[in-house]
Coordinates of C-alpha atoms in Angstrom, one line a residue:
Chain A
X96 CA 0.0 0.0 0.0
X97 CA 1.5 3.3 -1.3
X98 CA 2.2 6.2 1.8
X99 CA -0.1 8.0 -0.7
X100 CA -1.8 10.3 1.4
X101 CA -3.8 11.8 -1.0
X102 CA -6.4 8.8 -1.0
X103 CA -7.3 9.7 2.3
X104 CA -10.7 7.9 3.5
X105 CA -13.0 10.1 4.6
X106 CA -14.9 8.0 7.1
X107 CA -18.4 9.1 6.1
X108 CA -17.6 8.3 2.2
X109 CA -16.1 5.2 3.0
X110 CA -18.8 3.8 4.8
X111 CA -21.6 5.0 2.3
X112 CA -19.7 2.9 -0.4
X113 CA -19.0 -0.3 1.4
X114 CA -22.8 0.6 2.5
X115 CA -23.8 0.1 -1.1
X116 CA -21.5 -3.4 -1.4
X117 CA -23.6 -4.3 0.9
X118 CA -26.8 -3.8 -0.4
X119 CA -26.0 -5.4 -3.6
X120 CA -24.5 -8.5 -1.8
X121 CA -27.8 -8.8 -0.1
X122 CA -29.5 -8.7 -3.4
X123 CA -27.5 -11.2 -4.7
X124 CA -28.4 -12.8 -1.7
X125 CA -32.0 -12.7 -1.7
X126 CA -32.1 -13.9 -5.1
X127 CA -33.3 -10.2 -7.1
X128 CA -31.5 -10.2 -10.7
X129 CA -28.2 -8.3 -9.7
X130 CA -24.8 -8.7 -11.6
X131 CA -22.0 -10.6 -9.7
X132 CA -19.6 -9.3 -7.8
X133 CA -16.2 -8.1 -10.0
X134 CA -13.2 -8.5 -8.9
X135 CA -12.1 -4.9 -8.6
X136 CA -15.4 -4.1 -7.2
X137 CA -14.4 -7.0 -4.2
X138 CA -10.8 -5.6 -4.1
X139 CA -12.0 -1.9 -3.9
X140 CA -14.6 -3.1 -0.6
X141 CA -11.1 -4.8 1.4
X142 CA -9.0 -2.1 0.5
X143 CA -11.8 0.9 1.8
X144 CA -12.0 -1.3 5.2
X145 CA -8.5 -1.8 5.3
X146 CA -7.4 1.9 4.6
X147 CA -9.8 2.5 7.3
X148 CA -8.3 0.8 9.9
X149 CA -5.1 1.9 9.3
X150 CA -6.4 5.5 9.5
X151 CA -7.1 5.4 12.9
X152 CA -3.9 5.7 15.8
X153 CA -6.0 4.5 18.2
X154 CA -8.6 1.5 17.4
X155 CA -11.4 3.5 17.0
X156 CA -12.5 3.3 13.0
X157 CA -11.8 -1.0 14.0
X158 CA -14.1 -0.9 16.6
X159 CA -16.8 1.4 14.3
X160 CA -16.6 -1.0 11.6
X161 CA -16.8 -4.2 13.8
X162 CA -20.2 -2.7 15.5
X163 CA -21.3 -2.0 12.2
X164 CA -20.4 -5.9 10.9
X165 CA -22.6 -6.7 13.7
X166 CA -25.6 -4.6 13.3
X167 CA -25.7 -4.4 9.1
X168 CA -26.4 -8.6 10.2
X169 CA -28.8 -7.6 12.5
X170 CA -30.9 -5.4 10.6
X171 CA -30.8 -8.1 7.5
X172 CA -32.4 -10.9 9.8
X173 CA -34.7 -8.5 11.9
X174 CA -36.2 -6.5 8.5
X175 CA -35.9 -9.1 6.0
X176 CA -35.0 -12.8 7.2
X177 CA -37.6 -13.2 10.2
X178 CA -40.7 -11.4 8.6
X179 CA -40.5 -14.2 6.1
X180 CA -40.3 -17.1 8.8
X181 CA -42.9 -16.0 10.8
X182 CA -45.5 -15.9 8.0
X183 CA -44.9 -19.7 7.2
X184 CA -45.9 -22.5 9.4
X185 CA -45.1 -26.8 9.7
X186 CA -43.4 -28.3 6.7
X187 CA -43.2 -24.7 5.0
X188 CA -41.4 -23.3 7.9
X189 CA -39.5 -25.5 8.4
X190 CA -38.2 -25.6 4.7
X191 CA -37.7 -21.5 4.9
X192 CA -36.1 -21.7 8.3
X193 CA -33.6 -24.1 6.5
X194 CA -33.0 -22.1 3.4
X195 CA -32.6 -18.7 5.6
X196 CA -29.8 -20.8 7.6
X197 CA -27.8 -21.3 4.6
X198 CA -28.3 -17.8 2.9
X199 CA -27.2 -16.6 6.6
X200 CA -23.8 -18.4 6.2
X201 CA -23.6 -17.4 2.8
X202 CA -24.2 -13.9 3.6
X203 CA -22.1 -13.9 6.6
X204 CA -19.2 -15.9 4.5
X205 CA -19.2 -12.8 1.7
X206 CA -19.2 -9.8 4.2
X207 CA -16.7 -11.7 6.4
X208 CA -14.2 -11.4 3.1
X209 CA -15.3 -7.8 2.8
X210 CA -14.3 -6.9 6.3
X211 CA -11.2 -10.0 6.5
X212 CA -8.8 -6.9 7.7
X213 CA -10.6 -6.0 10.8
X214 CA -10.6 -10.3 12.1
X215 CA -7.2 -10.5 11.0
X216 CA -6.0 -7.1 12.6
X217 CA -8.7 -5.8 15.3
X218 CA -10.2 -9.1 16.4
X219 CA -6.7 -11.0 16.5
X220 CA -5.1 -8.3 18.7
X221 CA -7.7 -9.0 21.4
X222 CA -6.5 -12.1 21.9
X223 CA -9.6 -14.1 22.0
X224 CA -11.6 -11.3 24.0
X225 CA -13.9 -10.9 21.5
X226 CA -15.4 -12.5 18.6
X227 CA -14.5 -13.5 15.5
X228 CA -16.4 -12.0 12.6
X229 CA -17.8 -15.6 11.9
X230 CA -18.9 -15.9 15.4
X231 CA -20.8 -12.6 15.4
X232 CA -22.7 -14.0 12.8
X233 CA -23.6 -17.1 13.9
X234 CA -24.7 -15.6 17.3
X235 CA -26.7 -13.3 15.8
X236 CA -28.7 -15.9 14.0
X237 CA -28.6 -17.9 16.9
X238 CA -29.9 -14.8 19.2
X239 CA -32.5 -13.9 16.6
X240 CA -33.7 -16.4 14.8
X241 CA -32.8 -19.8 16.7
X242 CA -34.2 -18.7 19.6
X243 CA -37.6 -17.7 18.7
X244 CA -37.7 -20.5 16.2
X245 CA -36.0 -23.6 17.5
X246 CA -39.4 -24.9 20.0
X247 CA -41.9 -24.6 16.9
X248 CA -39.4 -26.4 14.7
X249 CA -39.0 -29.1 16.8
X250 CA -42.7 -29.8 17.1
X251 CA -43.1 -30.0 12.8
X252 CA -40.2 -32.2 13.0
X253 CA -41.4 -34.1 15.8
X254 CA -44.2 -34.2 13.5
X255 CA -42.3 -35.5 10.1
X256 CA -40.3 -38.5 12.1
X257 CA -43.6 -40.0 13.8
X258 CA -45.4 -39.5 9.9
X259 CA -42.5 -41.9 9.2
X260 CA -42.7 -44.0 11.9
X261 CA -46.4 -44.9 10.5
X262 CA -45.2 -45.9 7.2
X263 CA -45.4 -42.3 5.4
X264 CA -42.6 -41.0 3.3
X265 CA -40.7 -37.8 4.6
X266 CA -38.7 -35.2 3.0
X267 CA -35.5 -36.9 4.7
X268 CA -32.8 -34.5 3.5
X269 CA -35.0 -31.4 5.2
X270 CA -35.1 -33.1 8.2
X271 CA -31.6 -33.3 8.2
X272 CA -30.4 -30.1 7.4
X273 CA -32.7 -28.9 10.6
X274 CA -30.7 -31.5 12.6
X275 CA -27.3 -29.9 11.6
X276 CA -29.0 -26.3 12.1
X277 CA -29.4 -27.6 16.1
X278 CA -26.0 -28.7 15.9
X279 CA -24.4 -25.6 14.2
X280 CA -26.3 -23.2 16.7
X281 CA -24.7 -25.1 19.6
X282 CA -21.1 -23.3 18.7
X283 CA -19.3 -26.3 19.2
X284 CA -21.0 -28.3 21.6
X285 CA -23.8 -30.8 21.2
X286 CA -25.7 -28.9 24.0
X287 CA -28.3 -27.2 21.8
X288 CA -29.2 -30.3 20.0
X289 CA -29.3 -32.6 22.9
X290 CA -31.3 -30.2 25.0
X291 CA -33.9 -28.2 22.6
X292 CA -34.1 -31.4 20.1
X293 CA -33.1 -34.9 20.8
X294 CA -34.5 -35.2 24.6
X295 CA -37.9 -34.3 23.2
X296 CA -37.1 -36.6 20.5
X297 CA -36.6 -39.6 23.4
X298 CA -40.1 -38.9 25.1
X299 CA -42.0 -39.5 21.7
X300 CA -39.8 -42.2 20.8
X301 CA -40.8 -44.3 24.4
X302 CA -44.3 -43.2 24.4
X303 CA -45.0 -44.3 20.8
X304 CA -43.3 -47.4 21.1
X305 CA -45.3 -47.8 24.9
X306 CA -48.2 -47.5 23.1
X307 CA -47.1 -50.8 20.4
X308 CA -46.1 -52.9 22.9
X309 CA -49.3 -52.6 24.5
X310 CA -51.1 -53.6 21.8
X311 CA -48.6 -56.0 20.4
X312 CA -48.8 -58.2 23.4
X313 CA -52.2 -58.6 23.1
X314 CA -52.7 -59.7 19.7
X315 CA -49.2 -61.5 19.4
X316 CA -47.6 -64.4 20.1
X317 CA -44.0 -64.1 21.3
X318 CA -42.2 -65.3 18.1
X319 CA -44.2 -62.6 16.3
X320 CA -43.6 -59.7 18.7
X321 CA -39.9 -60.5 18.6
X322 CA -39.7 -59.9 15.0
X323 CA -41.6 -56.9 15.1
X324 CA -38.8 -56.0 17.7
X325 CA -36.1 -56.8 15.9
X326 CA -37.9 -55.3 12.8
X327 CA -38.0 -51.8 14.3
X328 CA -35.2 -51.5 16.1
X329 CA -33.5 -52.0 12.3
X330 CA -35.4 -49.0 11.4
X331 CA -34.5 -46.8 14.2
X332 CA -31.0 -47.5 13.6
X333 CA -31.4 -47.0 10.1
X334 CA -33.4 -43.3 11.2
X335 CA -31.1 -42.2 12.9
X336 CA -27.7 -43.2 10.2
X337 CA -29.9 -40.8 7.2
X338 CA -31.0 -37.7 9.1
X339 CA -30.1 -38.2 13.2
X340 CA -26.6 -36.9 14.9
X341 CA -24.6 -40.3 15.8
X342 CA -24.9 -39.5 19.6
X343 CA -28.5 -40.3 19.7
X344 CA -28.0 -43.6 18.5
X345 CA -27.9 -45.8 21.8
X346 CA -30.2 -43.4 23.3
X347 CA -32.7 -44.5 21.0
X348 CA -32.0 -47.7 20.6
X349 CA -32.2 -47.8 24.5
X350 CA -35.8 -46.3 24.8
X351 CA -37.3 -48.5 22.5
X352 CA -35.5 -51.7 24.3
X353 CA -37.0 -50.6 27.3
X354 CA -40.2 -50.4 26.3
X355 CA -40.8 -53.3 23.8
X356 CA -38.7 -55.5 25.7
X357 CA -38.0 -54.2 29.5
X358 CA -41.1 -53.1 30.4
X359 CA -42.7 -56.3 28.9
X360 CA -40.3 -58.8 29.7
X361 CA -42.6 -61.4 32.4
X362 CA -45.3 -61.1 29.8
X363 CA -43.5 -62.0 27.4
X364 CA -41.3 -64.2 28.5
X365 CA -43.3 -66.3 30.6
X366 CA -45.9 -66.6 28.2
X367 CA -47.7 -70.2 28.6
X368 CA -48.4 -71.1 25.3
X369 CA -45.4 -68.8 23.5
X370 CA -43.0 -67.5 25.5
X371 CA -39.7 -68.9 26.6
X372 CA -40.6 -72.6 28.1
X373 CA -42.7 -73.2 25.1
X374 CA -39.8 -72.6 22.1
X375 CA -37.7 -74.6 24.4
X376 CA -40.1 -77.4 24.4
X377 CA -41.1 -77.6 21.1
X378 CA -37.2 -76.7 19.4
X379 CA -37.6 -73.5 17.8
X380 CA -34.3 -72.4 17.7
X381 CA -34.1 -69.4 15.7
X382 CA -36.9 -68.1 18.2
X383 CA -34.6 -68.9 21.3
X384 CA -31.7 -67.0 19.2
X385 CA -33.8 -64.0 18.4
X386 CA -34.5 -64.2 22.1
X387 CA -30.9 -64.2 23.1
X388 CA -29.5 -61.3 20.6
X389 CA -32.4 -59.1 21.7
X390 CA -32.1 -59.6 25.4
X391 CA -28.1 -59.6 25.5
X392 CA -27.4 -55.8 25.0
X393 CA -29.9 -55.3 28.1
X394 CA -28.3 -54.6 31.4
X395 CA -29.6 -58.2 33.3
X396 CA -31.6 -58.8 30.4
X397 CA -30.1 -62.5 30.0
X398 CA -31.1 -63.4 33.7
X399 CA -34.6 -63.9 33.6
X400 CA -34.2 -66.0 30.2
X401 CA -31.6 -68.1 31.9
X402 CA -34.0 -68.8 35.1
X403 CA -36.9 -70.3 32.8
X404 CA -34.2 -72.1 31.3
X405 CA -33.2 -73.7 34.0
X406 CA -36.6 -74.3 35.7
X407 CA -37.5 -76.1 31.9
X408 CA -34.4 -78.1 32.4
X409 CA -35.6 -79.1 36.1
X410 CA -39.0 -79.9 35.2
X411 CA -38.1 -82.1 31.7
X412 CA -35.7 -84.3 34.1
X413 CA -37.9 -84.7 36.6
X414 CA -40.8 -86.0 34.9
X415 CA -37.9 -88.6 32.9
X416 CA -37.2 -89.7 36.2
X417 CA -40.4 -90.6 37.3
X418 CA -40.6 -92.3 34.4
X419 CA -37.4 -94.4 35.2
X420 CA -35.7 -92.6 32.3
X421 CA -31.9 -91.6 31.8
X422 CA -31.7 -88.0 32.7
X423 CA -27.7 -87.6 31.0
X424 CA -28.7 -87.7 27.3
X425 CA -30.8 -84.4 28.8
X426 CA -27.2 -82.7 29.5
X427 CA -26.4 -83.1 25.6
X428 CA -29.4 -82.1 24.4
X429 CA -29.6 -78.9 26.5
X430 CA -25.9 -77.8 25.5
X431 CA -26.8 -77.9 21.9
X432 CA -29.4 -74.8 23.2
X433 CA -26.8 -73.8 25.0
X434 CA -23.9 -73.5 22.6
X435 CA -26.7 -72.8 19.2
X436 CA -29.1 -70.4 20.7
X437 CA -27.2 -68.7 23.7
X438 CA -23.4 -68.3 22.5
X439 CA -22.1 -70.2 25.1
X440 CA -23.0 -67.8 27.5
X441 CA -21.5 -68.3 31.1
X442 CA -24.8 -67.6 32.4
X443 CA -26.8 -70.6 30.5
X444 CA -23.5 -73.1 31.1
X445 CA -24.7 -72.2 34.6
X446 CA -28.0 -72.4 34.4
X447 CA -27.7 -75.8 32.8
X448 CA -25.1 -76.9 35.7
X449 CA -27.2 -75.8 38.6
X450 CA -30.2 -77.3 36.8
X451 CA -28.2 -81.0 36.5
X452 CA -27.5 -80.7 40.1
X453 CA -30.8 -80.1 41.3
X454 CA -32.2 -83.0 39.8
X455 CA -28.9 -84.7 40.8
X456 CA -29.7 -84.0 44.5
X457 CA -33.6 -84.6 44.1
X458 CA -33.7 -87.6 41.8
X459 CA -31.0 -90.0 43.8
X460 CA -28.0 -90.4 42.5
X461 CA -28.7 -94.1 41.0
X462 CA -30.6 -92.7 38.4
X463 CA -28.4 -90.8 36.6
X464 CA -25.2 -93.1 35.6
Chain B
X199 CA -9.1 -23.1 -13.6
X200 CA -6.1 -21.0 -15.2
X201 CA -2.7 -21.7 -14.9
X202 CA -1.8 -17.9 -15.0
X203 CA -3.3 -14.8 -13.2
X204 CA -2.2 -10.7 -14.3
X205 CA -1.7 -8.6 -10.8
X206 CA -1.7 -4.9 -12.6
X207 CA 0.0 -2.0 -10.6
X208 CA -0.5 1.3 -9.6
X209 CA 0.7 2.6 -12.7
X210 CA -0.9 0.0 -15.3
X211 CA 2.4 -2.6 -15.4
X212 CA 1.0 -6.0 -15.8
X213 CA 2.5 -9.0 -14.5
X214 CA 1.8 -12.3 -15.0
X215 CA 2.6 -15.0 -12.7
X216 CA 1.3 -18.7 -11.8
X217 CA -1.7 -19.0 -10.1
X218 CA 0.2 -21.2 -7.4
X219 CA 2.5 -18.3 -6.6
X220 CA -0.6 -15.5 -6.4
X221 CA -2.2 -17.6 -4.1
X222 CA 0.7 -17.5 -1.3
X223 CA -1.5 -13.9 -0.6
X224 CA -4.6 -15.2 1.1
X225 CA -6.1 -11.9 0.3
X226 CA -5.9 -13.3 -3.7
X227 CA -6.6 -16.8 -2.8
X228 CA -9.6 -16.0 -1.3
X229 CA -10.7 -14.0 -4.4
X230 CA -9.6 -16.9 -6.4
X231 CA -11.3 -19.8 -5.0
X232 CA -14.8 -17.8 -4.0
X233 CA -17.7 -20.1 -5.0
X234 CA -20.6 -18.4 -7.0
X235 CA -18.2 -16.0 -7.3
X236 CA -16.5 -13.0 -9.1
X237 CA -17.2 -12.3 -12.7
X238 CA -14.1 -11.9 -13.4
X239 CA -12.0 -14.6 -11.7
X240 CA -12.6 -16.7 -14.8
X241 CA -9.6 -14.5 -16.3
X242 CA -7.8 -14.1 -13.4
X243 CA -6.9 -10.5 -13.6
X244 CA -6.8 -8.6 -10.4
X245 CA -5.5 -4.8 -10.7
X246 CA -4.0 -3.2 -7.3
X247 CA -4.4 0.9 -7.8
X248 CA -2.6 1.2 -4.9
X249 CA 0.7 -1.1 -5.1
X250 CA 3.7 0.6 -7.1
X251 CA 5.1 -1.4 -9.7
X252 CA 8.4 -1.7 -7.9
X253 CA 6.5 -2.9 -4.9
X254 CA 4.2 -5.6 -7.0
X255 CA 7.5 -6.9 -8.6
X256 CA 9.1 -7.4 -5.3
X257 CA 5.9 -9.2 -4.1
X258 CA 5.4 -11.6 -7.3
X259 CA 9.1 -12.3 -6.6
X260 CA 8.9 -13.3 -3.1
X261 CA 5.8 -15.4 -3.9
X262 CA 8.1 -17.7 -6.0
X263 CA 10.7 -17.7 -3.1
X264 CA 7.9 -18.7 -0.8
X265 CA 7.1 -21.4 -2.9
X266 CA 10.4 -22.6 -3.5
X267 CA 11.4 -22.2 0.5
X268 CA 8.5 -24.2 1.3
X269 CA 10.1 -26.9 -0.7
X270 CA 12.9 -27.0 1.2
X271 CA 15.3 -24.5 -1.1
X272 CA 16.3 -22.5 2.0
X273 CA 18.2 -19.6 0.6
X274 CA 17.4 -15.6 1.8
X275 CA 15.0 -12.9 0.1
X276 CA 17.2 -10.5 -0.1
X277 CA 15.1 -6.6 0.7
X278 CA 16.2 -3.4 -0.4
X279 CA 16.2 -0.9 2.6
X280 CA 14.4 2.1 0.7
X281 CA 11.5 -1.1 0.0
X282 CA 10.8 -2.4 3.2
X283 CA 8.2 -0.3 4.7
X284 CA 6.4 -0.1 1.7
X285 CA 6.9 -3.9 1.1
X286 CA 5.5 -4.6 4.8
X287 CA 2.7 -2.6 4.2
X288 CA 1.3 -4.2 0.8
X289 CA 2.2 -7.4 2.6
X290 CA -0.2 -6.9 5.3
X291 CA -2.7 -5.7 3.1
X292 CA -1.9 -9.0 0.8
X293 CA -2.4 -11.4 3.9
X294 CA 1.1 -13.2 2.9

């Protein structure tokens, strides 16, 4: 830059012409026909900031122009962006809420460039005191827009994902770029997301799937409802891979174990004429497997499947022994359950041990060699 | 994307250098690579009214020393006294 001191920028006439960059960039912006930006043009708007700042000793014009970064972003999403967002409501909201979000960056990007002298001179001397010119954007959207938005939002989405959940097909990629606008606006934590979105998310997730597994259990037989389990835990997974952050995952997958398979465990389970002593009696393996990978992730989930196990194993050797049967071809029989259907899990080697030694103790020992 | 750009000085003098050495100024790179961008970044030709054409030579030749230093050739840029401040000014307002 040339000590040419004739150029010197008046203050007032510099502002009034980055003032009119500005208005065309928002043009551009909002879509009106309006000529691109030319080089010089973009060159001309850096070099007015920058001869600015260098004007002043002190770092008044910097601190001027960085209040003025601020409000110009203001103004554009109190006058033009939220008029437009309040006038739409559900799916249409939600879509203009996600196309505002990315003119915002793109906006805030392109007058970020403009003013790249004050972040790299003004906002860089404060050592982290204050904001970054990309930060004062997003908090502005975050302070204007997120937060009078974000509840409402939530609800229509709410709204899309159960639609799903009933079989309907959903704008996926929408609800996905709202999911990353509850990231973004978290400014580098997952806070915002887990606590405006994805706990709400949770509470409809258990209560709908509550309300399934009551009526499942009445009208199904345990072979059935297990497949339906395993059916949509697949497609919660699969929810969560297209449009959900990772995180919420297990917490997903945790509500809807709890409630189709927790909550209705002794029903289920101890079901006379389906549940757990049944499949064992009449050899449905890939039942008892189902059983097993269902019930394995759940903290003590195994244990109650273990006990009917055993008391199965008990009862079968008993009734052999009244009728002056072998009991030990039982031990081979049972470990092909054991190894097949329940991984060789400690807890069923044990279940089958304690069984054999209960009958051992009961049935005198003559009977079993 | 072209191989060349044209930085023109103060006083119309055009020179034309890789785009790989223009883009050691992040002030330039950033005009470069702009998505939806600059009319005019097609050509490549960005004019500096305020850079003397001593100045921009010095500048095109340290972005070629740049380049070369950061491939290990470790020799010095030499300065010229009477250059410096003005050569630490366009520098800042280059971003380099």
């Amino acid at each position: 830059m040339s000590l040419n001191k004739e150029k010197t920028c008046f203050i007032l006439e510099g502002w009034s012409y980055i003032q009119k960059g500005i208005t065309k960039l928002i043009k551009i912006i909002e879509g009106e026909p309006e000529p691109p930006f030319e080089v010089t043009h973009y060159m001309k708007l850096y070099t007015t900031i920058y001869s600015m700042c260098i004007q002043s000793t002190d770092d008044d014009y910097s601190q001027q122009l960085y209040d003025k970064f601020r409000q110009v972003i203001e103004d554009y999403t109190i006058y033009q962006v939220l008029p437009s967002l309040r006038e739409k409501h559900d799916e249409y909201m939600l879509e203009e809420l996600v196309t505002r979000w990315n003119k915002h960056n793109v906006f805030v990007r392109w007058l970020a460039r403009f003013f790249n002298y004050i972040d790299r001179d003004f906002v860089c001397r404060r050592g982290g005191a204050i904001l970054t010119l990309r930060e004062v954007g997003l908090t502005c959207f975050h302070d204007l827009v997120y937060r009078e938005l974000h509840s409402t939002a939530k609800e229509a989405v709410l709204t899309l994902i159960h639609k799903e959940r009933e079989g309907e097909d959903i704008d996926r990629e929408l609800v996905k770029s709202l999911v990353d606008v509850y990231v973004k606006n978290g400014m580098g934590t997952l806070e915002t997301y887990e606590e405006d979105f994805e706990i709400f998310l949770l509470q409809d997730t258990a209560s709908y799937y509550s309300s399934k597994a009551s009526k499942w259990i009445e009208d199904d037989f345990c072979p059935d409802y297990m497949l339906k389990v395993e059916e949509y835990l697949t497609r919660e997974r699969e929810r969560v891979t297209h449009y959900l952050h990772s995180t919420t995952e297990p917490k997903i997958v945790e509500k809807v174990q709890n409630e189709l398979l927790v909550v209705v465990a002794k029903q289920l389970l101890e079901n006379e004429h389906s549940g757990c002593r049944a499949l064992l009696r009449d050899y449905k393996m890939d039942d008892l497997s189902r059983m097993y990978r269902l019930y394995h992730p759940i903290p003590q989930g195994l244990e109650p499947i273990a006990y009917l196990f055993k008391q199965h194993i008990i009862e079968e050797g008993t009734s052999l022994v009244k009728k002056n049967r072998r009991v030990n071809e039982l031990q081979d029989k049972y470990m092909v359950y054991v190894i097949k259907c329940f991984q060789n899990h400690t807890l069923f080697h044990k279940a089958s041990k304690e069984a054999f030694e209960t009958l051992r103790r009961e049935g005198g020992i003559e009977k079993l060699e | 994307m072209r191989e060349t750009v044209k930085l023109i000085s103060m006083e119309g003098f055009e020179f034309v250098i890789d785009r790989e050495a223009a883009m050691v100024s992040h002030t330039i790179r950033s005009m470069l690579t702009s998505p939806g961008g600059f009319s005019e970044s097609k050509e490549g030709v960005v004019t500096f009214p305020d850079i003397s054409t001593p100045i921009l030579e010095k500048i095109c030749q340290y972005f070629y020393w740049s380049l070369q230093y950061s491939r290990g050739k470790e020799t010095e840029f030499y300065i010229e006294p009477e250059l410096t401040l003005e050569l630490m000014m366009a520098a800042n307002y280059l971003h380099t």
